[in-house]
Amino acid sequence: MSGSLRGAAEFLLGLHHVLAPLTVAVVCGVCLPRALTRSPWAHRTPRCTLALWGLLALALTASTSLAVLQLTLPLTSGRGRRAS
């Protein structure tokens, strides 16, 4: 059991820079749309709702793109050298 936890911890520590954009993507892609569709004010103010849907789509696109870029581009240290 501790071996699998250690392996999971090493995997997550290697991808720690991707966790923040993926968290934003999950919040903007799953949590907030569910709350928005259930809210009573969304049906009363359609312009505000459309603007909020647009912002959610923009945030989801940006965070997903940032996560993909961070996964594909090589990591470098502060001086331009490749991290070991």
GROMACS .gro file of C-alpha atoms in nm:
model
   84
    1MET     CA    1   0.000   0.000   0.000
    2SER     CA    2   0.273   0.249   0.088
    3GLY     CA    3   0.453   0.164  -0.236
    4SER     CA    4   0.153   0.266  -0.443
    5LEU     CA    5   0.112   0.584  -0.239
    6ARG     CA    6   0.478   0.666  -0.286
    7GLY     CA    7   0.443   0.614  -0.661
    8ALA     CA    8   0.136   0.837  -0.673
    9ALA     CA    9   0.314   1.106  -0.471
   10GLU     CA   10   0.615   1.101  -0.705
   11PHE     CA   11   0.384   1.125  -1.006
   12LEU     CA   12   0.193   1.422  -0.862
   13LEU     CA   13   0.510   1.601  -0.753
   14GLY     CA   14   0.638   1.573  -1.106
   15LEU     CA   15   0.320   1.735  -1.238
   16HIS     CA   16   0.266   1.994  -0.965
   17HIS     CA   17   0.284   2.281  -1.213
   18VAL     CA   18  -0.021   2.147  -1.400
   19LEU     CA   19  -0.249   2.107  -1.099
   20ALA     CA   20  -0.350   2.475  -1.074
   21PRO     CA   21  -0.471   2.513  -1.437
   22LEU     CA   22  -0.647   2.178  -1.422
   23THR     CA   23  -0.822   2.282  -1.101
   24VAL     CA   24  -0.941   2.601  -1.269
   25ALA     CA   25  -1.057   2.396  -1.569
   26VAL     CA   26  -1.260   2.161  -1.349
   27VAL     CA   27  -1.417   2.449  -1.159
   28CYS     CA   28  -1.500   2.642  -1.478
   29GLY     CA   29  -1.608   2.336  -1.672
   30VAL     CA   30  -1.805   2.140  -1.412
   31CYS     CA   31  -1.882   2.317  -1.085
   32LEU     CA   32  -1.977   2.666  -1.199
   33PRO     CA   33  -2.197   2.558  -1.494
   34ARG     CA   34  -2.396   2.330  -1.265
   35ALA     CA   35  -2.447   2.614  -1.020
   36LEU     CA   36  -2.533   2.853  -1.301
   37THR     CA   37  -2.801   2.629  -1.452
   38ARG     CA   38  -2.968   2.582  -1.114
   39SER     CA   39  -2.966   2.947  -1.011
   40PRO     CA   40  -3.295   3.139  -1.028
   41TRP     CA   41  -3.138   3.471  -1.130
   42ALA     CA   42  -2.993   3.323  -1.449
   43HIS     CA   43  -3.341   3.303  -1.603
   44ARG     CA   44  -3.430   3.657  -1.504
   45THR     CA   45  -3.117   3.827  -1.640
   46PRO     CA   46  -3.027   3.658  -1.970
   47ARG     CA   47  -2.766   3.918  -2.074
   48CYS     CA   48  -2.569   3.872  -1.755
   49THR     CA   49  -2.601   3.496  -1.790
   50LEU     CA   50  -2.470   3.501  -2.146
   51ALA     CA   51  -2.177   3.717  -2.039
   52LEU     CA   52  -2.099   3.477  -1.754
   53TRP     CA   53  -2.117   3.175  -1.988
   54GLY     CA   54  -1.873   3.351  -2.220
   55LEU     CA   55  -1.632   3.422  -1.935
   56LEU     CA   56  -1.655   3.060  -1.820
   57ALA     CA   57  -1.578   2.938  -2.172
   58LEU     CA   58  -1.283   3.178  -2.196
   59ALA     CA   59  -1.144   3.070  -1.858
   60LEU     CA   60  -1.189   2.702  -1.945
   61THR     CA   61  -1.011   2.745  -2.278
   62ALA     CA   62  -0.726   2.942  -2.124
   63SER     CA   63  -0.669   2.705  -1.834
   64THR     CA   64  -0.682   2.395  -2.053
   65SER     CA   65  -0.442   2.551  -2.303
   66LEU     CA   66  -0.204   2.649  -2.024
   67ALA     CA   67  -0.210   2.297  -1.881
   68VAL     CA   68  -0.134   2.146  -2.222
   69LEU     CA   69   0.150   2.392  -2.279
   70GLN     CA   70   0.299   2.316  -1.939
   71LEU     CA   71   0.286   1.944  -2.013
   72THR     CA   72   0.440   1.968  -2.357
   73LEU     CA   73   0.707   2.236  -2.319
   74PRO     CA   74   1.028   2.138  -2.142
   75LEU     CA   75   1.088   2.267  -1.793
   76THR     CA   76   1.369   2.516  -1.752
   77SER     CA   77   1.523   2.669  -1.446
   78GLY     CA   78   1.544   3.044  -1.390
   79ARG     CA   79   1.861   3.091  -1.596
   80GLY     CA   80   1.743   2.914  -1.909
   81ARG     CA   81   1.915   2.587  -1.829
   82ARG     CA   82   1.725   2.265  -1.846
   83ALA     CA   83   1.607   2.142  -1.506
   84SER     CA   84   1.756   1.814  -1.393
   0.00000   0.00000   0.00000
